[in-house]
XYZ file of C-alpha atoms in Angstrom:
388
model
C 28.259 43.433 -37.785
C 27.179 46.424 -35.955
C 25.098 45.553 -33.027
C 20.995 46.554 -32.995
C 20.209 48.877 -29.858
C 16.626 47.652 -30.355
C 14.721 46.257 -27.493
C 11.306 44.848 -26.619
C 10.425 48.198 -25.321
C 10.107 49.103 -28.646
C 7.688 47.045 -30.203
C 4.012 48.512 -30.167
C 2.159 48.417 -27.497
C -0.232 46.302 -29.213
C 2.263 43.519 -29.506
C 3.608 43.861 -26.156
C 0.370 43.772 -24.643
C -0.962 40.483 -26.545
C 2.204 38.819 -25.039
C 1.838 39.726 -21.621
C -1.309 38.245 -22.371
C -0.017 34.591 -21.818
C 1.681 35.279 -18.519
C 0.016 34.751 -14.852
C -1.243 38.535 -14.259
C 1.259 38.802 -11.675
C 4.253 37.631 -13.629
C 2.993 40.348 -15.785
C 2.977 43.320 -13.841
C 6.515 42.765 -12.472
C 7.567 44.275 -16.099
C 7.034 47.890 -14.826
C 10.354 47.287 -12.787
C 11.930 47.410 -16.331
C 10.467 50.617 -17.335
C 7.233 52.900 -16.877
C 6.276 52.205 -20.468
C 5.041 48.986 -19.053
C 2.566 50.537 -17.030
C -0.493 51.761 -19.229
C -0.043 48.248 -21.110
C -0.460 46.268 -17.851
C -2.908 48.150 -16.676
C -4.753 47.779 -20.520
C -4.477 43.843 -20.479
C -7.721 42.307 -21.457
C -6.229 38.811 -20.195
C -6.475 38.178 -16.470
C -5.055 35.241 -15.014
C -4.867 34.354 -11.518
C -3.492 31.155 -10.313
C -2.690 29.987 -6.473
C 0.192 27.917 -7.480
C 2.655 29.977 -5.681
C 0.031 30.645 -2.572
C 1.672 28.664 0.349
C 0.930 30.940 3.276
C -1.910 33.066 4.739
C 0.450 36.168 3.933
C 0.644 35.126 -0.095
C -3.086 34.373 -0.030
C -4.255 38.173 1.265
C -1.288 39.220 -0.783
C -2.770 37.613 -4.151
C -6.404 38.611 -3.593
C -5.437 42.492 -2.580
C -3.399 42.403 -5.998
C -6.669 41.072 -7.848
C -8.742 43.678 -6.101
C -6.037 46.534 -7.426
C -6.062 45.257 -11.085
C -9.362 44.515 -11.360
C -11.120 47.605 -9.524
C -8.294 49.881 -10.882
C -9.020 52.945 -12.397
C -6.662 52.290 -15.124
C -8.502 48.885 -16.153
C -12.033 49.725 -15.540
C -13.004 50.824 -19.228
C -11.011 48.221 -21.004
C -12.953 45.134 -22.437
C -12.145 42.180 -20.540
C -11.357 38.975 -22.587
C -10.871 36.410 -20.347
C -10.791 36.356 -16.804
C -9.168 32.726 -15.023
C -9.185 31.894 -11.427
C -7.720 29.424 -10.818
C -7.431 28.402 -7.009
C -6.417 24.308 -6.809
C -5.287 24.728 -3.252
C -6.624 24.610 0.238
C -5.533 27.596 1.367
C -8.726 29.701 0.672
C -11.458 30.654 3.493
C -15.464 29.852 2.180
C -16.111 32.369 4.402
C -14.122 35.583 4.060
C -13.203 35.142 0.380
C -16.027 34.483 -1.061
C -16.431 37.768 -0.570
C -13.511 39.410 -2.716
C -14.759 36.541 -5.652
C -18.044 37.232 -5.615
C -16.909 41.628 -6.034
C -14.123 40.112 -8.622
C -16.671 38.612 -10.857
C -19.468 41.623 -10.679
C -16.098 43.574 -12.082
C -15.611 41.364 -14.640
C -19.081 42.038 -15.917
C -18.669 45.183 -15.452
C -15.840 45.201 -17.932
C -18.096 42.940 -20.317
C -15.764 39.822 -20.414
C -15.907 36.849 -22.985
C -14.352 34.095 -20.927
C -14.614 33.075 -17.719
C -12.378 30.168 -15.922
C -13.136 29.339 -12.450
C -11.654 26.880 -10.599
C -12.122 27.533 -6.675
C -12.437 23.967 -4.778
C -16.009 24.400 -3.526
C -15.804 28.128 -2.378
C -19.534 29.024 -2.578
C -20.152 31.902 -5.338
C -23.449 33.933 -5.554
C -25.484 33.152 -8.330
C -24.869 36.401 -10.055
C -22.341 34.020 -12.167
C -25.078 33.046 -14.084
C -25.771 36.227 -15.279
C -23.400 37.412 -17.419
C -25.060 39.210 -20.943
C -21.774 39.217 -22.993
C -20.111 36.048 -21.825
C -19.504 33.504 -24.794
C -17.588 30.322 -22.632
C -18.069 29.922 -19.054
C -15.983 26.856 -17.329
C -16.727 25.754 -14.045
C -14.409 23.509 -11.932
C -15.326 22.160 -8.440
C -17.323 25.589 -8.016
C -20.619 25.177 -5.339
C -23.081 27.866 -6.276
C -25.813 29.176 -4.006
C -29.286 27.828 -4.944
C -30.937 29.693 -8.053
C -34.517 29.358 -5.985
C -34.967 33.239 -6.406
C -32.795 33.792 -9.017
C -32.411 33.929 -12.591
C -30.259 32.752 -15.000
C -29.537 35.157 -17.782
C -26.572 33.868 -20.387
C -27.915 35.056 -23.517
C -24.602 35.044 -25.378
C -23.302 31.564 -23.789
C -21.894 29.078 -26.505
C -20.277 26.826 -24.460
C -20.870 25.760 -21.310
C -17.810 23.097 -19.018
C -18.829 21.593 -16.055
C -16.547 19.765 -13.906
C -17.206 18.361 -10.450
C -20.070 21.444 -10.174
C -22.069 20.971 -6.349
C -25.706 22.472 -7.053
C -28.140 22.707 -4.089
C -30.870 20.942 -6.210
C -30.965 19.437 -9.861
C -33.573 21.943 -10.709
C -30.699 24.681 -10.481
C -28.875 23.164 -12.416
C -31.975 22.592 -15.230
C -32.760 26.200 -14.473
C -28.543 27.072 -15.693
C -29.190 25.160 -19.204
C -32.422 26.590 -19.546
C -31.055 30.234 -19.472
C -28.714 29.571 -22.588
C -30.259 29.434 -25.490
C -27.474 29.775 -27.718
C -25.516 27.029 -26.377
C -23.805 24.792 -29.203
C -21.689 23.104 -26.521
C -21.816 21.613 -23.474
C -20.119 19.328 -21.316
C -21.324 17.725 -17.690
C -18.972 15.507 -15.922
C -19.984 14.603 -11.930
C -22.314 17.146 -11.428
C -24.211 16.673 -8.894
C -26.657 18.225 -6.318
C -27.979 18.186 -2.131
C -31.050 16.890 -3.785
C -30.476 14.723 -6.652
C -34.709 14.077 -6.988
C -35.215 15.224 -11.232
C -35.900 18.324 -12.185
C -39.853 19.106 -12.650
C -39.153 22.665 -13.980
C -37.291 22.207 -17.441
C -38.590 22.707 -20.298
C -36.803 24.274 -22.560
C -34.244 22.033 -24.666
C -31.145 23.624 -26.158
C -32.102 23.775 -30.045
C -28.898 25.084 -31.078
C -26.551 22.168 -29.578
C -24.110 21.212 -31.473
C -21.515 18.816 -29.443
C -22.153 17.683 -25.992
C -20.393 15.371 -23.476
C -22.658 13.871 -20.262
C -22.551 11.485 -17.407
C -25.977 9.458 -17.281
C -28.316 11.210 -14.513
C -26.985 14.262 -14.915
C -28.502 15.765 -17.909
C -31.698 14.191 -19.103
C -31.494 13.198 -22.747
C -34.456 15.210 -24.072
C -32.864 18.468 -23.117
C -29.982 17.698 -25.814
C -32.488 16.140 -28.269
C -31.202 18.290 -31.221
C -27.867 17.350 -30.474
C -25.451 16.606 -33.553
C -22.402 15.019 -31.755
C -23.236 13.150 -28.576
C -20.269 11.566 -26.141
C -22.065 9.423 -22.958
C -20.267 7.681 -20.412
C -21.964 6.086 -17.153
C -24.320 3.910 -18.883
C -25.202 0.562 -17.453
C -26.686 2.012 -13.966
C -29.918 2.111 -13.420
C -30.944 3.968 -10.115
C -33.357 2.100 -7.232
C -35.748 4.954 -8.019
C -37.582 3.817 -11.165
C -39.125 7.193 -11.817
C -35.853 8.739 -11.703
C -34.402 6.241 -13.809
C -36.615 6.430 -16.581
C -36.736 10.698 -16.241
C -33.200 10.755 -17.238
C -33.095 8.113 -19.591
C -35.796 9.001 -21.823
C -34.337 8.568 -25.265
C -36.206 11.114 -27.427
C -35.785 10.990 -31.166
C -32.299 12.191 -32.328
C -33.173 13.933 -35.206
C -29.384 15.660 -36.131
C -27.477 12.921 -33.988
C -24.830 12.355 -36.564
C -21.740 10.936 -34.373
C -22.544 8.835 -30.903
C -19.803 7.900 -28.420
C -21.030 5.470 -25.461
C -19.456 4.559 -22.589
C -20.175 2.482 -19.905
C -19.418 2.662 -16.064
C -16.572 0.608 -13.988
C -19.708 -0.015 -11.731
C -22.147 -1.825 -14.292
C -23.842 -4.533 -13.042
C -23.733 -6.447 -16.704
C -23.209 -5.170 -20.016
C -26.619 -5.411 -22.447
C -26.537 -5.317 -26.117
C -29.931 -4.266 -26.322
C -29.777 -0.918 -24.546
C -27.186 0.037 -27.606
C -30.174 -0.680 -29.952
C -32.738 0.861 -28.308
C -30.596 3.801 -28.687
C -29.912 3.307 -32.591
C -33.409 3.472 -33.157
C -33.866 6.736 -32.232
C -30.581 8.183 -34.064
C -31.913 7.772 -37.317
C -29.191 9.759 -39.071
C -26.108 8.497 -37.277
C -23.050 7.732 -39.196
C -20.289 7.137 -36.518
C -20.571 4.716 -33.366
C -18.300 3.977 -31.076
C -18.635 2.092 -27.873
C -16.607 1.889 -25.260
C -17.614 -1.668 -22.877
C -17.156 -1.777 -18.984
C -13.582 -3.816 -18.427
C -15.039 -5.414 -15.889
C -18.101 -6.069 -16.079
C -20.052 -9.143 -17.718
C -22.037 -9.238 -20.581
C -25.415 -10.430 -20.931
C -24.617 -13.573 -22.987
C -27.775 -14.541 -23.886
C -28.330 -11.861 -26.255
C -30.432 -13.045 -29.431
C -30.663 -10.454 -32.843
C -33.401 -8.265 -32.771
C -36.742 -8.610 -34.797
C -35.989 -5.110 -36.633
C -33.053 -2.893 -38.259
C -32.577 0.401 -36.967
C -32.876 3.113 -39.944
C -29.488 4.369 -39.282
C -27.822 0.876 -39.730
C -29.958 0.738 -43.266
C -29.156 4.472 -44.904
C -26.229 6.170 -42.730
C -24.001 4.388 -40.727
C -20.389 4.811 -42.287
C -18.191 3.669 -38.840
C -18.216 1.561 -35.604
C -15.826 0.867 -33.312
C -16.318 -1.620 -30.160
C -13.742 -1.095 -27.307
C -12.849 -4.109 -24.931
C -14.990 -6.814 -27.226
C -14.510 -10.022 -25.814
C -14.398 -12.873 -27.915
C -17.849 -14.200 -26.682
C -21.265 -15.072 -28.228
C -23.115 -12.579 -27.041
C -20.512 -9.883 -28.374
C -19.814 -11.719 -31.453
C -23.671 -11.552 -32.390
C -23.563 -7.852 -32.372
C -20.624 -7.074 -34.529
C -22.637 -9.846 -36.897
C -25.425 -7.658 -36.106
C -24.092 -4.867 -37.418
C -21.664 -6.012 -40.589
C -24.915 -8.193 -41.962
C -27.615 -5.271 -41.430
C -25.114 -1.637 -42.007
C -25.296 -1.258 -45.970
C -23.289 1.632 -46.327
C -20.740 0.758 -43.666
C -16.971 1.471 -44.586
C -15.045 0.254 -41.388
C -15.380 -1.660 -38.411
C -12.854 -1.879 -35.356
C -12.672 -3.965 -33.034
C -10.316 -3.674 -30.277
C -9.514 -6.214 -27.488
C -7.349 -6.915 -24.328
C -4.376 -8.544 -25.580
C -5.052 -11.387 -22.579
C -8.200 -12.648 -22.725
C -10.630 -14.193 -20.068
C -11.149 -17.534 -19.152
C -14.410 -17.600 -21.144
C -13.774 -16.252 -24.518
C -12.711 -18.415 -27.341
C -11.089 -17.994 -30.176
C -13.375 -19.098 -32.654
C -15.232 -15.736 -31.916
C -12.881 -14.101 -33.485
C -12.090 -16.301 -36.716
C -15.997 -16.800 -37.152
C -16.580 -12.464 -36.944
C -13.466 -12.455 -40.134
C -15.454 -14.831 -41.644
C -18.887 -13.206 -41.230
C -20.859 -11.522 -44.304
C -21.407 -8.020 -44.681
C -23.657 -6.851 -46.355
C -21.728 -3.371 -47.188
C -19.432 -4.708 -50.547
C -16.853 -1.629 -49.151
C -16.689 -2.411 -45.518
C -13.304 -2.850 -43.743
C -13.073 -5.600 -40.635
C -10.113 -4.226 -38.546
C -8.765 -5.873 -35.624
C -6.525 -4.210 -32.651
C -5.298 -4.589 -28.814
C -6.109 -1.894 -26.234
């Protein structure tokens, strides 16, 4: 067969751009050593990645950020639309005092060039807190990042739809209520160990995000009436309560759920004892909830002198379809809930119940045999057992 003299250097630009795309940014300019072709398509990438993963020297680390400067601030790149734009810096290599700098001008650029996404991971470097004030941006993720305090600033994220914190340092909580306040279009949003200098609650907030769809929080980071609309609602932490009683009750507030649809619960490694009631309490304001799942504290003990309550949650007598318990134990005080819930959850189509294959000195057996055994009053409902 006769051989092709095709190459990649012929497919359209389009093409060749979308995968250089995929690459680390500097992986991707080393093409132009293949031909000049390569050069107006590097320069046109609306993809920038940076990551510090080959940063192992002072030399490579003013070597990375000059070549960030030149892409970013390039004439070339200036007028083209900017995606996505990652940093990603895991290592210890960077100076809070010198670089910030060269971020801080990075991320004005990015505006600049009216960017979609926006990836930051920079191990506490200290940003301005122009990042919060990006007009086109649609997904903003923020990893170990300590912003300055928002005292005289605002937040202006009119576009935002979804919203990742990780390990986020804010000077004050009401920052960080002032950040969720300034997205009104946010339909997801997820909070895990943020925390602030001062961790007293926010007095400022007010404004609850009425378009959230899906959101995943730690307990006393985000107080539960600022995701009141929520539709799918993932908590883990639970089982603390804080010496500060009107702290504690500021954050957990349970408004009424209106949309609440699925609830995931999980409780802390650090919970002082595991109470059935606090999962009720929160039923009865999720009046439209058709999946539970909760997710105990290993090690933790349960409150075993739990009795059933007086009432039925609505959601147990029109909506709830599933519920899953992680780490039951095979004692009273657990066994009386799942009763709970197969004798009182009419439309109910499957339980699960999932256990540690060795159990504790103080379960029995007969917990288990008498839950098989226990009427439900949903006619379709399937009892499922299984080992974590």
């Amino acid at each position: 067969m006769p051989q092709s003299d095709s190459s990649i250097n012929d497919l359209p630009d389009e093409i060749l751009s979308h995968i250089l795309s995929f690459l680390p940014t500097r992986h991707a300019f080393k093409t132009i050593l293949l031909s000049k072709k390569w050069i107006p398509i590097c320069y046109s990438l609306s993809v920038l990645r940076v990551d510090d993963g080959i940063v192992n020297n002072a030399d490579n680390r003013i070597h990375l950020l000059r070549f960030v400067e030149d892409f970013i601030f390039s004439p070339h790149s200036q007028h083209i639309p900017l995606k996505a734009f990652v940093l990603h810096c895991r290592f210890q290599i960077w100076d809070a005092e010198t670089d910030r700098s060269t971020f801080d001008k990075c991320l004005q650029a990015a505006k600049l060039r009216r960017v979609l996404y926006l990836y930051l991971y920079l191990l506490y470097i200290p940003l301005a807190p122009t990042i919060f004030c990006f007009k086109t941006l649609v997904v903003l993720t923020l990893i170990k990042i300590r912003p300055d305090s928002l005292f005289d600033c605002s937040v202006d994220l009119p576009m935002l739809k979804n919203l990742y914190l990780c390990d986020v340092r804010f000077h004050h909580m009401d920052d960080f209520m002032k950040l969720l306040s300034g997205c009104p279009e946010l339909e997801r949003l997820t909070s895990l160990y943020v925390k602030a200098n001062d961790m007293a609650p926010a007095r400022g907030y007010a404004k609850p995000l009425s378009k959230l769809i899906l959101s995943t929080i730690r307990l006393f980071e985000v107080p539960f009436k600022a995701v009141y609309n929520v539709q799918h609602l993932n908590i883990s932490g639970l089982g603390i309560n804080l010496v500060n009683k009107e702290t504690n009750s500021y954050y957990k507030d349970f408004p009424v759920f209106e949309n609440l649809t699925v609830l995931n619960l999980g409780w802390s490694t650090y919970t002082q004892i595991h109470e059935w009631d606090e999962v009720v309490k929160m039923l009865q304001s999720c009046p439209k909830l058709q999946s539970l799942s909760i997710s105990k504290a290993k090690s933790s003990p349960t409150k075993e002198d739990w009795k059933y309550p007086y009432h039925v949650p609505q959601c147990l007598l029109t909506q709830l379809i599933t519920c899953n318990i992680e780490d039951y134990e095979a004692i009273e005080a657990d066994f009386r809930f799942a009763a709970y819930i197969l004798e009182n959850a009419r439309h109910l189509e499957n339980m699960t119940i999932c256990r540690n294959p060795l159990p504790k000195p103080m379960e029995s057996p007969q917990f288990l045999s008498d839950l098989s055994s226990c009427s439900r009053i949903s006619p379709t409902c399937k009892l499922s057992f299984s080992e974590i």
